mmCIF file of C-alpha atoms in Angstrom:
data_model
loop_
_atom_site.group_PDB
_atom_site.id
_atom_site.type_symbol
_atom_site.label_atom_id
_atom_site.label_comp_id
_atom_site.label_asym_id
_atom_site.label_seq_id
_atom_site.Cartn_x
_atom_site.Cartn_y
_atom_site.Cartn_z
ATOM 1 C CA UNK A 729 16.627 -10.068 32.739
ATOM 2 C CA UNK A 730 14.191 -9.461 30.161
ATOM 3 C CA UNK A 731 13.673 -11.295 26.709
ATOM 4 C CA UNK A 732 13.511 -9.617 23.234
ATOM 5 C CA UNK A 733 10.455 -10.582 22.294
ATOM 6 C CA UNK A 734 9.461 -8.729 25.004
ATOM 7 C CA UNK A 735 10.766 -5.475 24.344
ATOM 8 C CA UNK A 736 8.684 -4.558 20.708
ATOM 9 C CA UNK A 737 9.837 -1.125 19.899
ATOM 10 C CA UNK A 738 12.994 1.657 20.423
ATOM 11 C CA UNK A 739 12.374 4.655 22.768
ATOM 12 C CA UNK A 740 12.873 7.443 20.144
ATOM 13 C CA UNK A 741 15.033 10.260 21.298
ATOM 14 C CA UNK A 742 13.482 13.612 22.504
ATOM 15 C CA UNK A 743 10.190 13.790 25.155
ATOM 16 C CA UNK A 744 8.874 10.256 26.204
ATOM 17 C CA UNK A 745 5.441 9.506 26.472
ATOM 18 C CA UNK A 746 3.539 7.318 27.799
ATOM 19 C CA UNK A 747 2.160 5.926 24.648
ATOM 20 C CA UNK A 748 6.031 5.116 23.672
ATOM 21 C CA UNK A 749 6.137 3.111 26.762
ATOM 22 C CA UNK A 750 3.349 0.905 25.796
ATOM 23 C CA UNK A 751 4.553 0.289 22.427
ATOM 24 C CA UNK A 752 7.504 -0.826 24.216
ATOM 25 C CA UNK A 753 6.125 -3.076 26.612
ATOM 26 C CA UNK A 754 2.356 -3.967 25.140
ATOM 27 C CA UNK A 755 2.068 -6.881 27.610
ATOM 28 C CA UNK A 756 0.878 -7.269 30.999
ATOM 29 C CA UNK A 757 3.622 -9.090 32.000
ATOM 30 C CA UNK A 758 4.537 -8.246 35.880
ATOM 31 C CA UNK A 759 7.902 -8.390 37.973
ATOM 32 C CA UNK A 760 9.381 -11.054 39.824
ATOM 33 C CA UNK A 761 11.878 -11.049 41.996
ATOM 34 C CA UNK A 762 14.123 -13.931 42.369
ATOM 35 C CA UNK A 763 16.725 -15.606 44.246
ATOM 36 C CA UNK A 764 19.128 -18.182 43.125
ATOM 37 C CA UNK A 765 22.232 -19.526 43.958
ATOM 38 C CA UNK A 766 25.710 -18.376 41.449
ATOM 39 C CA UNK A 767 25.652 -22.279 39.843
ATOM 40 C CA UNK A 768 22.123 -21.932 38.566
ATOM 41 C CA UNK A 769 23.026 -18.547 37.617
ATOM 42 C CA UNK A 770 25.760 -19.521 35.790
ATOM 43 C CA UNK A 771 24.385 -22.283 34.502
ATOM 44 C CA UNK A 772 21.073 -20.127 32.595
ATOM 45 C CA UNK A 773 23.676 -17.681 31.417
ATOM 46 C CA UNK A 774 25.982 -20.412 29.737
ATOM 47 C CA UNK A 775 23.249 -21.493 27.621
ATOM 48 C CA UNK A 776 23.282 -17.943 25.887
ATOM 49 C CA UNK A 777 25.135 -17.467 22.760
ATOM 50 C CA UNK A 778 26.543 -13.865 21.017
ATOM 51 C CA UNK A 779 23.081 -14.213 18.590
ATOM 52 C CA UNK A 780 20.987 -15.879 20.694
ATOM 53 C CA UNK A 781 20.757 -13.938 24.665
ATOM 54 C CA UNK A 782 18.952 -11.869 27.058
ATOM 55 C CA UNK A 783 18.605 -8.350 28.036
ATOM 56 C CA UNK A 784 20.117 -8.190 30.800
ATOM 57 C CA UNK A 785 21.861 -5.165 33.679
ATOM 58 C CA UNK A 786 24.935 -6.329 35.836
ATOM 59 C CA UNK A 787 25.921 -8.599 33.818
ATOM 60 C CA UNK A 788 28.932 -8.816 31.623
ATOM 61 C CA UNK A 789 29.767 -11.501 28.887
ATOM 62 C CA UNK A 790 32.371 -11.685 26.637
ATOM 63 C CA UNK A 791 31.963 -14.456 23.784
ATOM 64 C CA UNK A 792 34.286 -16.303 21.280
ATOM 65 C CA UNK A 793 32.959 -18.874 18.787
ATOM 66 C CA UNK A 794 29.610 -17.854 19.737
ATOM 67 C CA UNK A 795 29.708 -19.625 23.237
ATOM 68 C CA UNK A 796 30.181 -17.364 26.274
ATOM 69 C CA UNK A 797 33.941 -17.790 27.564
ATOM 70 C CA UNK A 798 34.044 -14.845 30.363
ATOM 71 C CA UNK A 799 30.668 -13.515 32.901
ATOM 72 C CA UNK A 800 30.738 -11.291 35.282
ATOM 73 C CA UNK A 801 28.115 -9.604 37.356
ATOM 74 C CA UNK A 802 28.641 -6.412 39.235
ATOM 75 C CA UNK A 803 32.268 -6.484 37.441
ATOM 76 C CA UNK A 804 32.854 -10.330 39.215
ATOM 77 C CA UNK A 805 33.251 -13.765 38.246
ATOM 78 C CA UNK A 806 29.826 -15.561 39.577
ATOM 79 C CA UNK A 807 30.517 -17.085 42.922
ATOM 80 C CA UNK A 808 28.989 -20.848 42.476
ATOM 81 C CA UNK A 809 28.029 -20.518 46.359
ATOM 82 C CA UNK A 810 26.615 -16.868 46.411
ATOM 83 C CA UNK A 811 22.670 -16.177 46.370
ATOM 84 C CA UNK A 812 21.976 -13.481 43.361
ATOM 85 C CA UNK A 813 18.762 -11.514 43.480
ATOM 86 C CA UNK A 814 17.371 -11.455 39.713
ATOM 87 C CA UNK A 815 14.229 -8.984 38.761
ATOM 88 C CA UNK A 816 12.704 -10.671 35.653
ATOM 89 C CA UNK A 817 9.114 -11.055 33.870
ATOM 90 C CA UNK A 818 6.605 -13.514 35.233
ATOM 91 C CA UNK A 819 7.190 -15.096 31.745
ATOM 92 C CA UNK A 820 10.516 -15.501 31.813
ATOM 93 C CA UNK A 821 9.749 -17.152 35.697
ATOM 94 C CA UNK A 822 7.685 -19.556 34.116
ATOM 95 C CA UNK A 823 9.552 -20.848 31.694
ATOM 96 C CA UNK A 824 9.017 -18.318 29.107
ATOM 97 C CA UNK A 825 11.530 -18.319 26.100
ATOM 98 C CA UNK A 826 12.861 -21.016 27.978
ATOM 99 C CA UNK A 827 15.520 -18.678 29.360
ATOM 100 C CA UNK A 828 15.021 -20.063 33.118
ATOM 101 C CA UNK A 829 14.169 -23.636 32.175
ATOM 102 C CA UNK A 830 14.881 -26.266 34.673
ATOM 103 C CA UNK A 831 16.844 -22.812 36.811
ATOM 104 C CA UNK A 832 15.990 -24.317 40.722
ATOM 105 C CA UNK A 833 15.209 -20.744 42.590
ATOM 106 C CA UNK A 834 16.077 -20.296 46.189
ATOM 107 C CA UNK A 835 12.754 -18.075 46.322
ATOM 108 C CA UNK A 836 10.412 -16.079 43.612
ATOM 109 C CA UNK A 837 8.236 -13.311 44.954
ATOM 110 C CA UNK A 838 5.802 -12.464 42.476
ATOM 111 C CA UNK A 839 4.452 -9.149 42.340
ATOM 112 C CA UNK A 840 1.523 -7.243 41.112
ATOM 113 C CA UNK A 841 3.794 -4.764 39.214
ATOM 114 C CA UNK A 842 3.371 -4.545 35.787
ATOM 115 C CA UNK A 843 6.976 -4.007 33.970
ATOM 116 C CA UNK A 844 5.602 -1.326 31.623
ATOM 117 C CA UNK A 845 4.138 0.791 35.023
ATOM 118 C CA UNK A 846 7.439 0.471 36.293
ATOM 119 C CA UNK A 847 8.585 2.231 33.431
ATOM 120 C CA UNK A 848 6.594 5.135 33.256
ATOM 121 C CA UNK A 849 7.050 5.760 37.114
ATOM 122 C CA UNK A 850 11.008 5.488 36.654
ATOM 123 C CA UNK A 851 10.544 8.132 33.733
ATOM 124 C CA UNK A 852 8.240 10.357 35.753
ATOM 125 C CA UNK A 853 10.568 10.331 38.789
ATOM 126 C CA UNK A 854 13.418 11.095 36.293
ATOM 127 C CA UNK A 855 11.456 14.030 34.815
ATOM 128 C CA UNK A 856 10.540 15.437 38.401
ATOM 129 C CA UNK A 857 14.364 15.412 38.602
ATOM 130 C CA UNK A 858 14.856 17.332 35.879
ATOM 131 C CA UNK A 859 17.308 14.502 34.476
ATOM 132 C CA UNK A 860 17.482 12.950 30.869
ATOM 133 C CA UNK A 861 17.503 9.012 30.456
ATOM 134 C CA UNK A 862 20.695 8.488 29.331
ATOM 135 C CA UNK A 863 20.981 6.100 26.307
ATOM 136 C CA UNK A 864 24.855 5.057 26.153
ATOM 137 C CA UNK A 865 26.313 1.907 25.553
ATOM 138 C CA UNK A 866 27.577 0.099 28.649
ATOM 139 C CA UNK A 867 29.978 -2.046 26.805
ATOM 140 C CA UNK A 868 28.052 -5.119 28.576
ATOM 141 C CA UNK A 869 28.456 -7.416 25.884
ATOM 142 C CA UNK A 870 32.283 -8.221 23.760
ATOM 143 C CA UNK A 871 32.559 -11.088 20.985
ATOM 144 C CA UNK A 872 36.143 -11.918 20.186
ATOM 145 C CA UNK A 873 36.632 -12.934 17.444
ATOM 146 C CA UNK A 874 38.902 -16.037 17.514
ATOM 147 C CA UNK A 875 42.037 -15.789 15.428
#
């Protein structure tokens, strides 16, 4: 889960660089990697609405009347019970953008990883690979429109 103001400019398509990578991600802002039951998972996603959400991988939401009526993650309805592992921003952890506000965590483990290092080691290992980054739509994200 990451926040938009986070995220300050577009890859543009053709070779990355490294420079890109810090106009993308200008902060120092490290990972965290968090547990939390499905109900306080449920409960941070609910607050989201079709103009006003998160970043987000795994996760599915379909909205009508702005308000999300259907989540999934990893293709499932959120099991109320189930502990979900969540890699975020320190910022976000602490409150940041309010988008974890009053979320109870089974555990955080902060880390000394800065996102935007993460980043350029995913694209070097990709590179080394001789693989592109792929930049399709996953579809993660549906507003009906009500009739």
């Amino acid at each position: 889960m990451l926040n938009f103001g986070g995220i300050r400019a577009q890859i543009p398509k053709g070779d990355i660089r490294i420079a890109n990578l810090y106009e993308v991600s200008p902060f120092e802002n490290s990972l965290v990697f968090i547990q939390l039951k499905g109900s306080e998972l449920k409960k941070a996603l609910q607050r989201f609405t079709d103009k006003a959400n998160a970043p987000m991988a795994g996760v599915e939401m379909t909205y009508r009347n702005s308000r999300p009526v259907k989540i999934l993650v990893q293709h499932a309805p959120i099991d109320d019970n189930r502990i979900y592992k969540l890699v975020t921003l320190d910022f976000i952890a602490k409150g940041g953008d309010n988008l974890l506000k009053d979320i109870q965590f089974e555990s955080a483990e902060y880390t000394s990883m800065v996102f935007r290092d993460f980043l350029i080691e995913e694209i070097i290992t990709i590179n080394n690979e001789n693989r592109l980054v792929d930049g399709n739509l996953e579809g993660r994200v549906t507003i009906e429109r009500q009739p």
